[in-house]
GROMACS .gro file of C-alpha atoms in nm:
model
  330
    1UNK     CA    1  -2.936   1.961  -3.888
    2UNK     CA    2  -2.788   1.664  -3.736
    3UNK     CA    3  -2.985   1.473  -3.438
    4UNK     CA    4  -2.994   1.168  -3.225
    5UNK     CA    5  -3.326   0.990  -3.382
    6UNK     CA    6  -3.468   0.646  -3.276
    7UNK     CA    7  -3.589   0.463  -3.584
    8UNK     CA    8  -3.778   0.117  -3.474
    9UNK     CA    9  -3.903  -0.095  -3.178
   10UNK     CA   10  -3.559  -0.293  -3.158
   11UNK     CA   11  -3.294  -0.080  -3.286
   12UNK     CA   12  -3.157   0.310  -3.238
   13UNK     CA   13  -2.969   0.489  -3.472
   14UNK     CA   14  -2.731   0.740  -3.326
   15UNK     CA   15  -2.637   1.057  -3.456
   16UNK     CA   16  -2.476   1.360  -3.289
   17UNK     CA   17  -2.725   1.561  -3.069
   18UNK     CA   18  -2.901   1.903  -3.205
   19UNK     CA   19  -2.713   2.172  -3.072
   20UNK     CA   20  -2.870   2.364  -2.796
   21UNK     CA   21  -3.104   2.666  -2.964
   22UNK     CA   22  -3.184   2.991  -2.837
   23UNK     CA   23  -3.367   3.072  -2.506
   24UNK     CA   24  -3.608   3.280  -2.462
   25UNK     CA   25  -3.630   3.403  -2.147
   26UNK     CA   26  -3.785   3.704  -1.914
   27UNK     CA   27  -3.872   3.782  -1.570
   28UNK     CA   28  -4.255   3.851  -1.565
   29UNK     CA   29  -4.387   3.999  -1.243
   30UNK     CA   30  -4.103   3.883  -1.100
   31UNK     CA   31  -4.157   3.531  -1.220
   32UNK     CA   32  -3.846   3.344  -1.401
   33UNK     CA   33  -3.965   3.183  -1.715
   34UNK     CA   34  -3.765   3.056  -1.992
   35UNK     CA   35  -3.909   2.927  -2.356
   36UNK     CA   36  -3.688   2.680  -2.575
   37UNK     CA   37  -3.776   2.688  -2.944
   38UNK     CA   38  -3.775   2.326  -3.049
   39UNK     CA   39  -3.616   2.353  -3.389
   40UNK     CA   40  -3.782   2.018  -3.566
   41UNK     CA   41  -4.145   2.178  -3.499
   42UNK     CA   42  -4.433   1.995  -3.576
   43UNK     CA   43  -4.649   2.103  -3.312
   44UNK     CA   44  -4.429   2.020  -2.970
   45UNK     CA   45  -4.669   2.050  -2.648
   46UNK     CA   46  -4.743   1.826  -2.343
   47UNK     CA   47  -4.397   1.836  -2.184
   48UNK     CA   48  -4.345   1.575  -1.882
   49UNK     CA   49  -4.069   1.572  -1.610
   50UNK     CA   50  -3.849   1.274  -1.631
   51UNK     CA   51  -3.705   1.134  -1.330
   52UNK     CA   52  -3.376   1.193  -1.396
   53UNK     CA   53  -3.519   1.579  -1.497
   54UNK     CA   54  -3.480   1.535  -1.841
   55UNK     CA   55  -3.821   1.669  -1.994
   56UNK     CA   56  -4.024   1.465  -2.281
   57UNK     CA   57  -4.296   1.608  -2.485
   58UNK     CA   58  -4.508   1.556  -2.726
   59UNK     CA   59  -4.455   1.632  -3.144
   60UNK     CA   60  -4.810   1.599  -3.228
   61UNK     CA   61  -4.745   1.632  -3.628
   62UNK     CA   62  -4.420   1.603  -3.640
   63UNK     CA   63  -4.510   1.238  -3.477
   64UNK     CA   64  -4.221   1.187  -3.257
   65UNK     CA   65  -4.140   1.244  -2.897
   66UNK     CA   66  -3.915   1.471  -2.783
   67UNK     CA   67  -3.683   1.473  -2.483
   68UNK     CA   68  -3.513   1.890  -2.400
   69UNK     CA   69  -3.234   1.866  -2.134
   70UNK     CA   70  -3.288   2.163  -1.979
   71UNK     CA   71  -2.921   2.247  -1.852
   72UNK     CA   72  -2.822   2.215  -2.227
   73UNK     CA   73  -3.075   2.279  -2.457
   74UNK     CA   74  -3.016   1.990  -2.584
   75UNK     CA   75  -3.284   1.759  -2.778
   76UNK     CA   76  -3.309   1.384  -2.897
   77UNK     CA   77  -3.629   1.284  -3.102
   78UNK     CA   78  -3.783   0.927  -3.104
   79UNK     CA   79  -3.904   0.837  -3.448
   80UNK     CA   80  -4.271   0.673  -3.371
   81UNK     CA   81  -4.507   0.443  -3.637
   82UNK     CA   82  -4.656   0.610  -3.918
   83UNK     CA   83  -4.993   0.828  -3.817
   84UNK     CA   84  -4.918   0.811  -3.440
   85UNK     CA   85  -4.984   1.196  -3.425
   86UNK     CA   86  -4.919   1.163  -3.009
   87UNK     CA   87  -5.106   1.414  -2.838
   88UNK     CA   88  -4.979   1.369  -2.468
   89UNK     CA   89  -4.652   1.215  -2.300
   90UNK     CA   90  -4.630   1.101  -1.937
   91UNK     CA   91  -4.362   0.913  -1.803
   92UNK     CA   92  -4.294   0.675  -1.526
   93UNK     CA   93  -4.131   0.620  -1.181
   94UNK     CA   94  -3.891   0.433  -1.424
   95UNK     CA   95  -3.846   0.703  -1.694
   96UNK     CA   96  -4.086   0.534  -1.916
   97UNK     CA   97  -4.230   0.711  -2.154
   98UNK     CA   98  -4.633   0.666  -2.238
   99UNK     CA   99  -4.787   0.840  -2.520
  100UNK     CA  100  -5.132   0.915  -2.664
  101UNK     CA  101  -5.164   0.827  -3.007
  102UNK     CA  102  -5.453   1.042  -3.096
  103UNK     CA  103  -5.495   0.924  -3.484
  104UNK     CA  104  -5.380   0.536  -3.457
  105UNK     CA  105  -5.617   0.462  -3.154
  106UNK     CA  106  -5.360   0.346  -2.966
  107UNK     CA  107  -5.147   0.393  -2.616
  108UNK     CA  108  -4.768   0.363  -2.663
  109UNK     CA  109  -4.497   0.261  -2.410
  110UNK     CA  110  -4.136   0.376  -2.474
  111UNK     CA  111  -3.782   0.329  -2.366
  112UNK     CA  112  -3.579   0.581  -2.408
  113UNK     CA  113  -3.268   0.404  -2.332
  114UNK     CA  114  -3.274   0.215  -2.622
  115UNK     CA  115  -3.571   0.344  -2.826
  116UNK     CA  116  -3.753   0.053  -2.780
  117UNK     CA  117  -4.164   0.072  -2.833
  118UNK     CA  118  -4.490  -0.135  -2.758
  119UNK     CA  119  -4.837  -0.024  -2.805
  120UNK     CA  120  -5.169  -0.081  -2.668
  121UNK     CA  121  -5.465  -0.042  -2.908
  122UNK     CA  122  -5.718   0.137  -2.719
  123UNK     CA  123  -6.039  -0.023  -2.906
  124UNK     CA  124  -6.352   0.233  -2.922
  125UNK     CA  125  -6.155   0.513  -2.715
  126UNK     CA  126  -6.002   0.506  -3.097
  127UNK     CA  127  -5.861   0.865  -3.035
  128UNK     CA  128  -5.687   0.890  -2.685
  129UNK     CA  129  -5.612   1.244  -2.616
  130UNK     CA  130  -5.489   1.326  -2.227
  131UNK     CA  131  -5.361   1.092  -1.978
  132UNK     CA  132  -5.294   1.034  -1.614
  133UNK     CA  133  -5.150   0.782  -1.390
  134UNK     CA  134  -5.335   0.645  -1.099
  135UNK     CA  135  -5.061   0.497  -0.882
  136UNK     CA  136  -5.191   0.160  -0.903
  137UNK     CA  137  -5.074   0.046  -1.219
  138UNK     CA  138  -5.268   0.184  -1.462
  139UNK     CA  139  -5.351   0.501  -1.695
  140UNK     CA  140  -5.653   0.682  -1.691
  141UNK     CA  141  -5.729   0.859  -2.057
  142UNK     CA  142  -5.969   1.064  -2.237
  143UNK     CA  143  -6.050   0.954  -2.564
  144UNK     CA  144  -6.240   1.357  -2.695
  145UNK     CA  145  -6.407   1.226  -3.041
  146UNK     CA  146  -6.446   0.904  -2.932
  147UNK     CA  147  -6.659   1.050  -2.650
  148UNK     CA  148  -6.525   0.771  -2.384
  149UNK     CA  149  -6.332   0.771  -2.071
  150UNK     CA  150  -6.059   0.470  -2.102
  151UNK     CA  151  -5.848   0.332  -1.787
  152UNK     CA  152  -5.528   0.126  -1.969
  153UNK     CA  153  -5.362  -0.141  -1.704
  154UNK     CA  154  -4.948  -0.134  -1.781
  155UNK     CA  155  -4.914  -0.464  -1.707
  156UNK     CA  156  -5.179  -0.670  -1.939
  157UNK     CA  157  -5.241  -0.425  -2.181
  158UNK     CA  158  -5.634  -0.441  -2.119
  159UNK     CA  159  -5.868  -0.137  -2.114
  160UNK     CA  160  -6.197  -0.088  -1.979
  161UNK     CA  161  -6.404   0.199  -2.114
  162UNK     CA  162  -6.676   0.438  -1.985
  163UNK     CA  163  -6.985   0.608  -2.226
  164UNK     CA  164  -7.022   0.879  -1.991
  165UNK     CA  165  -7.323   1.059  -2.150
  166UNK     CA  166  -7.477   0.789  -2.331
  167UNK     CA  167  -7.587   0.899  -2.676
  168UNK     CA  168  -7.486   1.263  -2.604
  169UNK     CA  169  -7.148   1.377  -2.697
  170UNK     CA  170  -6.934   1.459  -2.417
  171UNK     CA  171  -6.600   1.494  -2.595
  172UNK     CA  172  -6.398   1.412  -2.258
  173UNK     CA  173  -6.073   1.633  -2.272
  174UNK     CA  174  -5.858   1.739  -1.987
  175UNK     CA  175  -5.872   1.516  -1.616
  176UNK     CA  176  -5.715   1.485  -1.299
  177UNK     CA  177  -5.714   1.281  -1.025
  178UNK     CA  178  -5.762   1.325  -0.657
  179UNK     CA  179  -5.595   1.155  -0.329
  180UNK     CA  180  -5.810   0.912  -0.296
  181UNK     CA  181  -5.776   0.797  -0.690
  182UNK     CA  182  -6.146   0.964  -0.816
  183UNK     CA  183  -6.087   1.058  -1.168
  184UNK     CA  184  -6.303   1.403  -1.278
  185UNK     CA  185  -6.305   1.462  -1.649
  186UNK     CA  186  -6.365   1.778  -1.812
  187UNK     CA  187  -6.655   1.729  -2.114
  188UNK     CA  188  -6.554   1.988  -2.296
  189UNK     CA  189  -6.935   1.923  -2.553
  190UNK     CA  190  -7.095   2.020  -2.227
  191UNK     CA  191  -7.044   2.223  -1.925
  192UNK     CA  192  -7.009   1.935  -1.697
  193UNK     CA  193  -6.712   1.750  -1.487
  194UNK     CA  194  -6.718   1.382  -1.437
  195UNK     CA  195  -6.646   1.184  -1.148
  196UNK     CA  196  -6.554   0.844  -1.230
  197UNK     CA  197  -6.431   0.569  -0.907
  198UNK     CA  198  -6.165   0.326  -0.923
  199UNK     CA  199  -6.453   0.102  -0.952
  200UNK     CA  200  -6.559   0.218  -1.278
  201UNK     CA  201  -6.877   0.390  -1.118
  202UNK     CA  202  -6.927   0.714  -1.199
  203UNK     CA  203  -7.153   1.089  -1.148
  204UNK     CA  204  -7.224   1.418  -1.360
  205UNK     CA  205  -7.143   1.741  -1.187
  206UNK     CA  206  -7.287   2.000  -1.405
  207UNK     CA  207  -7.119   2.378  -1.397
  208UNK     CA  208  -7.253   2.730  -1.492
  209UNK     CA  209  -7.503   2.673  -1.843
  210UNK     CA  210  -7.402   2.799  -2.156
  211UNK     CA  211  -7.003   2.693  -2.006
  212UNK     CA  212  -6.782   2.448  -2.193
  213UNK     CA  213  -6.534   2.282  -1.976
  214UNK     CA  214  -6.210   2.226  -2.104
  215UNK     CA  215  -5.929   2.080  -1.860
  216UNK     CA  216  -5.920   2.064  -1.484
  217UNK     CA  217  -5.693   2.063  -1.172
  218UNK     CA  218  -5.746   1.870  -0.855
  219UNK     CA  219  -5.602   2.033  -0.508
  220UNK     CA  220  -5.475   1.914  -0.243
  221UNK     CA  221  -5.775   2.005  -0.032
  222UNK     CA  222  -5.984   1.818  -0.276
  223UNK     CA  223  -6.172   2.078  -0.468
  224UNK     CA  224  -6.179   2.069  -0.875
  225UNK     CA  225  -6.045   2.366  -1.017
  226UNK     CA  226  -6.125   2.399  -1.401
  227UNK     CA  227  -6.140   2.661  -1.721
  228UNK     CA  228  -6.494   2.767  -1.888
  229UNK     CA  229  -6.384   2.772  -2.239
  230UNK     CA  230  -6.672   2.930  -2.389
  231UNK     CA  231  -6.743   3.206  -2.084
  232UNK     CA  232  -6.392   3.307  -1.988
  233UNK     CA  233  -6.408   3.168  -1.630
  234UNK     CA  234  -6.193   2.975  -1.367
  235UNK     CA  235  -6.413   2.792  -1.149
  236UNK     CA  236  -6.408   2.570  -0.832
  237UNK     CA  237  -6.640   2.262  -0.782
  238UNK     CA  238  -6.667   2.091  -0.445
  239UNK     CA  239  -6.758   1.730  -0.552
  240UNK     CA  240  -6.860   1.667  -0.184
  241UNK     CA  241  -7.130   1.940  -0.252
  242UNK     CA  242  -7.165   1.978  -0.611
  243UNK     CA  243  -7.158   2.381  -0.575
  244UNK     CA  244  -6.930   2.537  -0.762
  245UNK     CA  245  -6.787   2.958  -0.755
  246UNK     CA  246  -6.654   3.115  -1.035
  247UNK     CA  247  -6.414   3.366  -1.129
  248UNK     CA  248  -6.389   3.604  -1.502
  249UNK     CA  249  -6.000   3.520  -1.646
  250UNK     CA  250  -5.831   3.863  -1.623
  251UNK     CA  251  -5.823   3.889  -2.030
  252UNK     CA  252  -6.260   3.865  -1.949
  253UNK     CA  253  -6.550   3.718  -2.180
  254UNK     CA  254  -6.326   3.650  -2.479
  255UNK     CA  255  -5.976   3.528  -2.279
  256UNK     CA  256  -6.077   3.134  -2.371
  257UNK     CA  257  -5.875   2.975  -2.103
  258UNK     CA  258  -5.735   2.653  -2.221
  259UNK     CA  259  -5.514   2.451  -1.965
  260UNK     CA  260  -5.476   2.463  -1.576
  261UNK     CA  261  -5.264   2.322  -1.307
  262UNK     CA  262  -5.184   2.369  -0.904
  263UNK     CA  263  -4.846   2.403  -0.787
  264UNK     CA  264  -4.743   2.324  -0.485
  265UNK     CA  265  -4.842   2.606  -0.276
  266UNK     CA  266  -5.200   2.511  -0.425
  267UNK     CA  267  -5.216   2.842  -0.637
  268UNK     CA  268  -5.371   2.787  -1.020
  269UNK     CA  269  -5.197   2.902  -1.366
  270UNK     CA  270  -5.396   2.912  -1.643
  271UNK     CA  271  -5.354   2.990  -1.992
  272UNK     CA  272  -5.565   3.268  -2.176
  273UNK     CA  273  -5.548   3.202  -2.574
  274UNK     CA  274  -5.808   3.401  -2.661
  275UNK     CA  275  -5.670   3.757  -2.888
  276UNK     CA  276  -5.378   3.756  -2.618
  277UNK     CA  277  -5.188   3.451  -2.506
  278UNK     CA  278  -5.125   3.502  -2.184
  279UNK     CA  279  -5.047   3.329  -1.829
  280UNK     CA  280  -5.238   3.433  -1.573
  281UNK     CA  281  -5.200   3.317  -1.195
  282UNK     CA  282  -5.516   3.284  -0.940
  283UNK     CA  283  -5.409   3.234  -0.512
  284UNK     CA  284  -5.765   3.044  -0.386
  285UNK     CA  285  -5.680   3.155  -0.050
  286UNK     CA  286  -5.675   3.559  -0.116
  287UNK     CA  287  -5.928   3.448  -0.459
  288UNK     CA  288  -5.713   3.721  -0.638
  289UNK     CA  289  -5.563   3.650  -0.974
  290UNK     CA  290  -5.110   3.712  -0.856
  291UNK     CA  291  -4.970   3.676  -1.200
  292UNK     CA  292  -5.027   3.772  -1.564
  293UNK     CA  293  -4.751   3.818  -1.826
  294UNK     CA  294  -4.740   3.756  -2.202
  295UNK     CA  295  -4.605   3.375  -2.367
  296UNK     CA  296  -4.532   3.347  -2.749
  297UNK     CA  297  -4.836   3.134  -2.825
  298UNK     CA  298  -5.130   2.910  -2.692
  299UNK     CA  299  -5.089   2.670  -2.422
  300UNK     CA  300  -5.294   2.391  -2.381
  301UNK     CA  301  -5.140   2.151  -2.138
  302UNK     CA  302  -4.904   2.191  -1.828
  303UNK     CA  303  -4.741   2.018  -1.567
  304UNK     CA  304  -4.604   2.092  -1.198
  305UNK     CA  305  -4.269   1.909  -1.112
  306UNK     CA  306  -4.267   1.949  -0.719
  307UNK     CA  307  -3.882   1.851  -0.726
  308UNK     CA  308  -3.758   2.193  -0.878
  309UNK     CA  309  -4.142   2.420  -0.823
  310UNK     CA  310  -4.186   2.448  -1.179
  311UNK     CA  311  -4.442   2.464  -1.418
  312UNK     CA  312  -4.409   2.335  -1.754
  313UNK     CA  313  -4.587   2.371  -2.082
  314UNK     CA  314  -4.583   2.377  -2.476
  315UNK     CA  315  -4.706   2.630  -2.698
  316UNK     CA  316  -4.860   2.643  -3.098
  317UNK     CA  317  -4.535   2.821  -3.159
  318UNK     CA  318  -4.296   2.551  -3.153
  319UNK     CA  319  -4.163   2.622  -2.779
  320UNK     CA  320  -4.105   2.453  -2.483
  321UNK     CA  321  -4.122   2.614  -2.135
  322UNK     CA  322  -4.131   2.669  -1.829
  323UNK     CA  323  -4.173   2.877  -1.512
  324UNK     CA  324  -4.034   2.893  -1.168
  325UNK     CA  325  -4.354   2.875  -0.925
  326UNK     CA  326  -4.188   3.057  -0.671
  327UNK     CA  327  -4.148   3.468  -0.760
  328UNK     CA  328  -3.810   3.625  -0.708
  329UNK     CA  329  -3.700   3.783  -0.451
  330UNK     CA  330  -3.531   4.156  -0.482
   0.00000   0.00000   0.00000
């Protein structure tokens, strides 16, 4: 199969684009979502709106990152160094693309215009896993076996690291940020949710015992919305308060709910990938789940673009996809 494919740092090599594949698509409870297989494989996940709505994402073992036009199907792959294995992609108000590189220990920067790269070693955070920007000029990151908490700054390439639990694994996983730039961590060892400052200070908010706490989502009324793992739950922490409320995931005990996000009428979707991979929508203002329909495999990381209200996502299957927020109207 012929593709475009960026070799090095300095150069591209050109070749004629892969020609768009198959979508998969269905309108479930009224929602429109659309899956494109991504014929390369190699584990594509983590996808990230572009700017210019081009969407990049992540080819965790096929090491190489991944850009679907939407309107097309269309897909160009970037050639990365040997062992990158990225894990996440974000990308800039520029179109920059940042990457995790989960097995090399290190943070890379991209340009897609010309396939240039630079990278960032990330020191003891020697596996950086999910990332976030903080407005300010830097990237927060969790760093899972590593069991630290990194914040990378763009400009110098330096990054200071947190221990969060000391000698007690916390294997940091999913985080998100809140308006006023408070970082909260999911330690998916533990049932607990950290709270780290833009000063590097940080707190333990522990959730429901026996719970392991996988990925979370901050609202715009400042509550942390997150996934139990282990118990089947979607849960709600007030970090002015440190109660938290749960919620079973339709699919119940066994659902393992895996990634979670807020659009932008502040309602959660959250993938179940326990027996049946599903997602599932929760409203906190009715606290009554408004969506549940089947996807071809496990998510475990999404993103809302605000520009177009919709949700995007990867899945162990090889797919790309994505779902219009807003249900249709008939």
């Amino acid at each position: 199969m012929n593709r475009l494919v960026l070799f090095t740092a300095a150069a591209a090599l050109a070749a004629p684009l892969a020609p768009p594949s198959p979508v998969l698509a269905q309108a479930a409870n009224n929602f429109d979502m659309k899956e494109w297989p991504i014929e390369r494989g190699g584990r594509s996940r983590d996808p990230y709106v572009a700017p210019d709505g081009k969407v990049f994402f992540a080819g965790q073992q096929g090491n190489y990152v991944g850009r679907l036009d939407p309107a097309s199907g269309e897909v160009r792959y970037y050639e990365l160094e040997e062992s990158t294995n990225p894990h996440t992609v974000i990308v800039d108000d520029q179109g920059i693309v940042w990457y995790a590189g989960n097995r090399n220990g290190r943070i890379g920067r991209l340009n897609p215009v010309n396939g240039e790269l630079k990278t960032f070693p990330t020191g003891e955070a020697r596996d950086p896993h999910t990332m976030h920007f903080d407005g300010k000029g830097n990237i927060w990151f969790s760093s899972q076996g590593a069991s630290r908490i990194g914040r990378l700054n763009m400009a110098t390439g330096k990054v200071d690291i947190i221990n969060p639990l000391g000698e007690q694994r916390a294997n940091p996983y999913g985080l998100d940020l809140d308006k006023d730039g408070r970082l909260f961590v999911s330690l998916f060892a533990t049932n607990n949710i950290a709270m780290v400052t833009p000063d590097m200070q940080f707190k333990i908010f522990p959730t429901a015992e026996g719970g392991r706490v996988r990925r979370n989502a901050v609202t715009a009324d400042g509550m942390v919305w997150y996934v139990d793992y282990a118990r089947g739950y979607v849960g709600r922490l007030d970090p002015n308060t440190g109660q938290t409320k749960e919620w079973m995931s339709p699919g119940g005990a066994q659902s393992r709910p895996y990634a979670i996000t807020a659009d932008g009428d502040g309602r959660l979707w959250v993938s179940e990938t326990g027996a049946e991979k599903k997602l599932v929508g929760f409203d906190p203002k009715t606290e009554k789940f408004f969506a549940n329909f089947p996807v071809s495999h496990n998510i475990r990381h999404m993103m809302f673009d605000p520009k177009t209200n919709t949700m995007w996502f990867g899945t162990d299957s090889n797919t790309i996809g994505r779902v219009v927020t807003r249900q249709i109207v008939q």
